Coordinates of C-alpha atoms in Angstrom, one line a residue:
M175 CA 27.5 30.4 22.1
I176 CA 25.0 30.2 19.2
T177 CA 26.0 30.8 15.6
E178 CA 25.4 34.1 13.9
K179 CA 22.7 32.6 11.6
T180 CA 20.9 31.0 14.6
A181 CA 20.9 34.4 16.4
I182 CA 19.2 36.0 13.3
R183 CA 16.7 33.1 13.1
V184 CA 15.8 33.5 16.8
Q185 CA 15.2 37.2 16.3
Y186 CA 12.9 36.7 13.3
F187 CA 11.0 34.0 15.3
L188 CA 10.4 36.2 18.3
Y189 CA 9.9 39.5 16.4
F190 CA 7.2 38.0 14.2
G191 CA 5.8 35.9 17.1
A192 CA 4.9 39.2 18.8
M193 CA 3.6 40.5 15.4
G194 CA 1.4 37.5 15.2
V195 CA -0.4 38.8 18.3
F196 CA -0.3 42.5 17.4
L197 CA -1.3 42.6 13.7
P198 CA -4.5 40.4 13.8
Y199 CA -5.7 41.3 17.2
F200 CA -4.5 44.7 18.6
N201 CA -7.1 46.6 16.6
L202 CA -9.8 44.2 17.7
Y203 CA -8.6 44.9 21.3
C204 CA -9.0 48.7 20.5
L205 CA -12.5 48.0 19.2
H206 CA -13.2 45.9 22.3
I207 CA -12.4 48.8 24.6
G208 CA -14.6 51.2 22.7
F209 CA -12.5 53.0 20.1
S210 CA -14.0 54.3 16.9
G211 CA -12.8 53.4 13.5
F212 CA -11.1 56.8 13.2
Q213 CA -9.3 56.3 16.5
I214 CA -8.1 52.8 15.5
G215 CA -6.9 54.1 12.2
S216 CA -5.2 57.1 13.9
L217 CA -3.3 54.9 16.4
S218 CA -2.0 52.7 13.5
A219 CA -1.1 55.7 11.4
V220 CA 0.7 57.6 14.1
R221 CA 2.7 54.5 14.9
S222 CA 3.7 54.3 11.2
I223 CA 4.7 58.0 11.1
V224 CA 7.0 57.5 14.0
L225 CA 8.5 54.5 12.2
I226 CA 9.2 56.7 9.2
L227 CA 11.2 59.3 11.1
F228 CA 13.0 57.3 13.7
S229 CA 14.0 54.3 11.5
I230 CA 15.8 56.7 9.2
L231 CA 17.4 58.6 12.1
W232 CA 18.6 55.4 13.8
G233 CA 19.8 54.1 10.5
L234 CA 21.9 57.2 9.8
L235 CA 23.4 57.0 13.3
A236 CA 24.1 53.3 13.0
D237 CA 26.0 53.7 9.6
R238 CA 27.9 56.9 10.5
K239 CA 29.0 55.7 13.9
D240 CA 29.0 51.9 13.3
L241 CA 26.6 51.4 16.2
R242 CA 24.1 49.0 14.6
R243 CA 24.4 46.4 17.3
P244 CA 24.3 48.7 20.4
I245 CA 21.3 50.6 19.0
F246 CA 19.5 47.3 18.2
I247 CA 19.9 46.1 21.8
L248 CA 18.9 49.5 23.3
C249 CA 15.8 49.8 21.2
S250 CA 14.7 46.2 21.9
F251 CA 14.8 46.7 25.7
A252 CA 13.4 50.3 25.6
S253 CA 10.5 49.5 23.4
T254 CA 9.6 46.4 25.5
A255 CA 9.5 48.5 28.7
L256 CA 7.4 51.2 27.0
W257 CA 4.9 48.6 25.7
A258 CA 4.2 47.6 29.3
L259 CA 2.5 50.9 29.8
F260 CA -0.5 49.7 27.7
L261 CA -1.4 47.4 30.6
F262 CA -2.4 50.4 32.7
T263 CA -4.7 52.4 30.5
T264 CA -7.5 52.3 28.0
D265 CA -7.7 56.1 27.5
F266 CA -7.2 57.0 23.9
R267 CA -5.0 60.1 24.5
F268 CA -2.7 58.3 26.8
M269 CA -2.5 55.3 24.4
L270 CA -1.6 57.7 21.6
V271 CA 1.3 59.2 23.6
I272 CA 2.5 55.7 24.5
T273 CA 2.3 54.7 20.8
I274 CA 4.5 57.7 19.8
V275 CA 7.2 57.1 22.4
Y276 CA 7.2 53.3 22.0
G277 CA 7.4 53.7 18.3
A278 CA 10.5 55.9 18.5
F279 CA 12.4 53.0 19.9
Y280 CA 10.6 50.1 18.1
A281 CA 11.2 51.8 14.7
P282 CA 14.6 50.5 13.7
I283 CA 14.4 46.9 15.0
I284 CA 13.1 45.2 11.8
S285 CA 15.3 47.2 9.3
F286 CA 18.4 46.6 11.4
L287 CA 17.5 42.9 11.6
E288 CA 17.2 42.8 7.8
A289 CA 20.7 44.5 7.5
F290 CA 22.1 42.0 9.9
A291 CA 20.7 39.2 7.8
M292 CA 22.2 40.5 4.6
D293 CA 25.6 40.7 6.3
V294 CA 25.5 37.3 7.8
L295 CA 24.2 35.6 4.7
G296 CA 26.9 37.2 2.5
K297 CA 27.2 35.4 -0.8
T298 CA 24.2 33.2 0.0
K299 CA 21.7 36.1 0.1
S300 CA 19.4 34.2 -2.3
R301 CA 18.7 32.0 0.7
Y302 CA 17.4 34.9 2.7
G303 CA 13.8 33.5 2.5
R304 CA 14.8 30.4 4.4
T305 CA 16.1 32.5 7.2
R306 CA 13.2 34.9 7.2
A307 CA 10.7 31.9 7.2
W308 CA 11.4 31.4 10.9
G309 CA 9.5 34.6 11.5
S310 CA 6.5 33.3 9.5
V311 CA 6.5 30.0 11.3
A312 CA 6.2 31.8 14.6
F313 CA 3.5 34.0 13.2
I314 CA 1.5 31.0 12.1
A315 CA 1.8 29.3 15.5
V316 CA 0.8 32.4 17.4
V317 CA -2.3 33.3 15.4
L318 CA -3.6 29.7 15.5
I319 CA -3.2 29.4 19.2
L320 CA -4.3 32.9 20.1
G321 CA -7.5 32.7 18.0
K322 CA -8.7 29.8 20.1
L323 CA -7.6 31.6 23.3
I324 CA -9.6 34.7 22.4
D325 CA -12.7 32.6 21.7
R326 CA -12.3 31.1 25.1
Y327 CA -11.2 34.1 27.1
S328 CA -11.0 37.7 25.9
V329 CA -9.2 39.8 23.3
G330 CA -7.8 41.7 26.3
I331 CA -5.0 39.2 26.7
V332 CA -3.1 40.5 23.6
V333 CA -1.3 43.3 25.4
A334 CA 0.3 41.0 28.0
L335 CA 1.2 38.4 25.3
V336 CA 3.0 41.0 23.2
L337 CA 4.9 42.1 26.3
A338 CA 6.0 38.5 27.1
I339 CA 7.3 37.8 23.6
S340 CA 9.0 41.2 23.3
T341 CA 10.8 40.6 26.5
A342 CA 12.2 37.4 25.1
Q343 CA 13.2 39.1 21.9
A344 CA 15.0 41.9 23.9
M345 CA 16.9 39.3 25.9
A346 CA 17.9 37.4 22.8
A347 CA 19.1 40.6 21.2
T348 CA 22.3 40.5 23.3
A349 CA 23.4 37.5 21.1
M350 CA 23.4 39.5 17.9
P351 CA 26.6 39.3 15.9
R352 CA 29.3 42.0 16.1
I353 CA 29.6 43.1 12.4
R354 CA 31.7 46.2 11.5
S355 CA 31.2 48.2 8.3
Q356 CA 33.3 47.0 5.4
R357 CA 33.9 50.5 4.1
Q358 CA 33.9 54.0 5.4
A359 CA 31.0 56.1 4.2
Q360 CA 31.8 58.6 1.3
P361 CA 30.1 61.9 0.8
H362 CA 28.5 60.8 -2.4
D363 CA 27.1 57.5 -1.1
A364 CA 23.9 59.0 0.1
V365 CA 23.4 60.5 -3.4
R366 CA 24.1 57.1 -5.0
L367 CA 21.5 55.5 -2.7
L368 CA 18.8 57.9 -4.0
S369 CA 19.3 57.0 -7.7
G370 CA 16.3 57.1 -10.1
H371 CA 15.8 53.3 -9.9
T372 CA 15.8 53.6 -6.1
L373 CA 13.3 56.4 -6.0
V374 CA 10.9 54.7 -8.4
F375 CA 11.2 51.4 -6.4
L376 CA 10.4 53.3 -3.2
L377 CA 7.5 55.1 -4.7
C378 CA 6.0 51.9 -6.1
A379 CA 6.7 50.0 -2.8
F380 CA 5.0 52.8 -1.0
L381 CA 1.9 52.3 -3.1
M382 CA 2.0 48.5 -2.5
L383 CA 2.0 49.1 1.3
V384 CA -0.8 51.8 1.0
S385 CA -2.8 49.0 -0.6
H386 CA -2.1 46.8 2.5
G387 CA -3.5 49.3 4.9
A388 CA -7.0 47.9 4.8
Y389 CA -5.7 44.3 5.3
Y390 CA -3.4 45.0 8.2
G391 CA -5.7 47.5 9.8
F392 CA -9.2 46.2 9.2
F393 CA -9.1 42.6 7.8
S394 CA -10.0 41.1 11.2
I395 CA -12.7 43.6 11.7
H396 CA -14.0 42.9 8.2
L397 CA -14.2 39.2 9.0
T398 CA -16.0 39.9 12.3
Q399 CA -18.6 42.0 10.4
L400 CA -19.1 39.1 8.0
G401 CA -20.0 36.9 11.0
H402 CA -16.7 35.0 11.5
G403 CA -15.2 34.2 15.0
G404 CA -11.7 34.4 16.4
S405 CA -10.8 30.9 15.3
F406 CA -11.6 31.6 11.7
I407 CA -9.7 34.8 11.9
G408 CA -6.7 33.0 13.2
V409 CA -6.9 30.4 10.5
C410 CA -7.0 33.1 7.8
W411 CA -3.9 34.8 9.1
A412 CA -2.2 31.4 9.6
L413 CA -3.0 30.3 6.1
A414 CA -1.6 33.4 4.6
S415 CA 1.6 33.0 6.6
T416 CA 1.8 29.3 5.6
A417 CA 1.7 30.3 1.9
E418 CA 4.4 32.9 2.7
V419 CA 6.6 30.2 4.3
V420 CA 6.4 28.0 1.2
V421 CA 7.6 30.7 -1.1
M422 CA 10.3 31.8 1.3
I423 CA 11.7 28.3 1.7
N424 CA 11.9 28.1 -2.1
S425 CA 13.6 31.5 -2.4
P426 CA 16.8 30.1 -4.0
R427 CA 14.8 28.5 -6.8
L428 CA 12.7 31.6 -7.2
F429 CA 15.6 34.0 -7.6
A430 CA 17.7 31.6 -9.7
R431 CA 14.9 31.7 -12.2
F432 CA 13.5 35.2 -12.0
S433 CA 15.0 38.7 -11.4
F434 CA 14.1 40.8 -8.4
K435 CA 12.3 43.2 -10.8
R436 CA 10.2 40.5 -12.4
V437 CA 9.1 39.2 -9.0
L438 CA 8.2 42.6 -7.9
A439 CA 6.1 43.3 -11.0
V440 CA 4.1 40.0 -10.6
S441 CA 3.6 40.8 -6.9
F442 CA 1.7 44.1 -7.8
A443 CA -0.6 42.2 -10.2
A444 CA -1.3 39.5 -7.5
A445 CA -2.1 42.2 -4.9
A446 CA -4.7 43.9 -7.2
M447 CA -6.3 40.5 -7.7
R448 CA -6.2 39.7 -4.0
W449 CA -7.9 42.9 -2.8
G450 CA -10.4 42.6 -5.6
L451 CA -11.4 39.2 -4.3
L452 CA -11.8 40.5 -0.8
Y453 CA -14.0 43.3 -2.1
V454 CA -16.6 40.8 -3.6
A455 CA -16.0 37.8 -1.3
Q456 CA -18.8 36.6 1.0
S457 CA -18.0 32.9 1.5
A458 CA -15.3 31.5 3.8
V459 CA -13.9 29.4 0.9
V460 CA -13.2 32.4 -1.3
I461 CA -11.7 34.4 1.6
L462 CA -9.4 31.5 2.4
A463 CA -8.4 31.1 -1.2
S464 CA -7.5 34.8 -1.4
Q465 CA -5.2 34.4 1.5
L466 CA -3.0 32.0 -0.5
L467 CA -2.0 35.1 -2.6
H468 CA -0.1 36.3 0.4
A469 CA 2.7 34.1 -0.8
V470 CA 3.2 36.6 -3.6
T471 CA 1.8 39.9 -2.3
Y472 CA 3.9 39.7 0.9
G473 CA 6.3 36.8 0.8
A474 CA 7.8 37.2 -2.7
F475 CA 7.4 41.0 -2.7
H476 CA 9.1 41.4 0.6
M477 CA 12.1 39.1 -0.2
A478 CA 12.6 40.8 -3.6
G479 CA 12.3 44.2 -2.1
I480 CA 14.9 43.5 0.6
L481 CA 17.3 42.0 -1.9
Y482 CA 16.7 44.7 -4.5
M483 CA 17.4 47.5 -2.0
D484 CA 20.6 45.7 -0.8
Q485 CA 21.6 45.6 -4.5
L486 CA 20.9 49.3 -5.0
A487 CA 22.5 50.6 -1.7
P488 CA 26.3 51.4 -1.6
A489 CA 28.3 49.2 0.8
S490 CA 28.5 51.8 3.5
E491 CA 24.8 52.6 3.4
K492 CA 23.3 49.1 3.8
T493 CA 21.6 49.8 7.2
L494 CA 20.3 53.2 6.0
G495 CA 19.0 51.6 2.8
Q496 CA 17.0 49.0 4.6
A497 CA 15.8 51.7 7.1
L498 CA 14.7 53.9 4.2
N499 CA 12.9 51.0 2.6
N500 CA 11.1 50.1 5.8
A501 CA 10.3 53.8 6.5
V502 CA 8.8 54.5 3.1
T503 CA 6.8 51.2 2.9
Y504 CA 5.8 50.0 6.4
G505 CA 6.1 53.6 7.7
L506 CA 4.7 56.1 5.2
G507 CA 2.8 53.6 3.0
L508 CA 0.9 52.0 5.9
T509 CA 0.3 55.5 7.4
V510 CA -1.6 56.6 4.3
G511 CA -3.3 53.2 4.0
F512 CA -4.4 53.3 7.6
F513 CA -5.7 56.8 7.5
V514 CA -7.7 56.3 4.3
S515 CA -9.0 52.9 5.6
G516 CA -10.0 54.5 8.9
A517 CA -11.9 57.3 7.0
L518 CA -13.6 54.8 4.6
Y519 CA -14.5 52.5 7.6
E520 CA -16.6 55.3 9.1
S521 CA -19.1 54.8 6.3
G522 CA -19.7 51.3 7.7
N523 CA -18.7 49.4 4.6
T524 CA -15.5 47.5 5.1
A525 CA -15.6 45.9 1.6
S526 CA -15.0 49.4 0.0
L527 CA -11.6 49.5 1.7
F528 CA -10.4 46.6 -0.5
L529 CA -11.7 48.2 -3.7
F530 CA -9.5 51.2 -2.9
S531 CA -6.6 48.8 -2.2
A532 CA -6.9 47.0 -5.5
A533 CA -6.8 50.3 -7.4
V534 CA -3.7 51.5 -5.6
A535 CA -1.8 48.2 -6.1
L536 CA -2.6 48.2 -9.8
A537 CA -1.3 51.8 -10.1
G538 CA 1.9 50.8 -8.4
G539 CA 2.4 47.9 -10.7
L540 CA 1.8 49.9 -13.8
L541 CA 4.3 52.6 -12.7
F542 CA 7.0 50.0 -11.8
T543 CA 6.6 48.1 -15.0
G544 CA 6.3 51.2 -17.2
F545 CA 9.5 52.7 -15.7
H546 CA 11.6 49.7 -16.3
W547 CA 10.2 49.1 -19.8
V548 CA 11.1 52.7 -20.7
A549 CA 14.5 52.3 -19.1
S550 CA 15.3 49.1 -21.0
F551 CA 13.9 50.6 -24.3
G552 CA 16.2 53.6 -23.8
K553 CA 19.2 51.3 -23.4
S554 CA 18.4 49.3 -26.5
E555 CA 18.1 52.6 -28.5
T556 CA 21.5 53.9 -27.4
S557 CA 23.4 50.6 -27.8
P558 CA 25.5 50.2 -30.9

């Protein structure tokens, strides 16, 4: 029998291993089979919409009925089986239907995994980054290897590879720990979850992920249009994840020195800078340098966001809190980001996508910083 922490690490490794195939290359696959920019953006956005609805619904069911583990296993196997349908079609309408049904079961996997990690880590939650880093290591390995394979063979192999890794993840899901809720849900817990601080955080995190829509949806296409091949694309994604791993491994030091709110505020500023660089960058060196900021815009932001939501959520609403966070950010945020990026891409200028992203990240940072400055000023005014 493997330990609870090992089971969590294995899940992160396999989940993000599959993501290392999907994120950089699935949209390239869609372009390869003849889809337009709007169709590519629509597939990504519809997938995100489904994530919004079903991650919250599954989260509510898990917390109310204490069914997190059974739902996690069910959704892991069901989503894997549904993904296999992509092997049999290149028709846009059929792929849209598969995306919707597949997404309904895929939706809760990552938010449930984050909730499992918070429970297993307990009083050592500041070490969350070291556990989560296993996913980033898998992501790095996959994008480096796959970039070379695509250059040698074809981007068409991505569907089969996602299926293979997802199958392993579903099998490993049966080893997830059996953790029961520490406290029965109270009627006012849902209201407490949606406090002012939570709502502002979710709104700003939504804007942060809107700004990532161009990166996750069209970065690989942008590099292709600049004349770069699959190997360079793989190196770019791997470098970003390597920077992410470094900051995650050092998460105990980071959060011992800085508050979650401070880390989040700096992440917004770094995102505005990163997207601004991609807007003007032409050379490979500048593009690679901008990828190092992924350590802050994703690594530090993601860790601080997960830990901050865990801090804000009542004890009986931990799964729902992470599901809500995931739905608003990677669901609704990326939905808007994908749709806007898809529309802007139709103009044929991928660089303009990152100018939009920089403006949105800056707006999110100003709102987040401004709210907490006003809140702290109000406290100082009322203190004796």
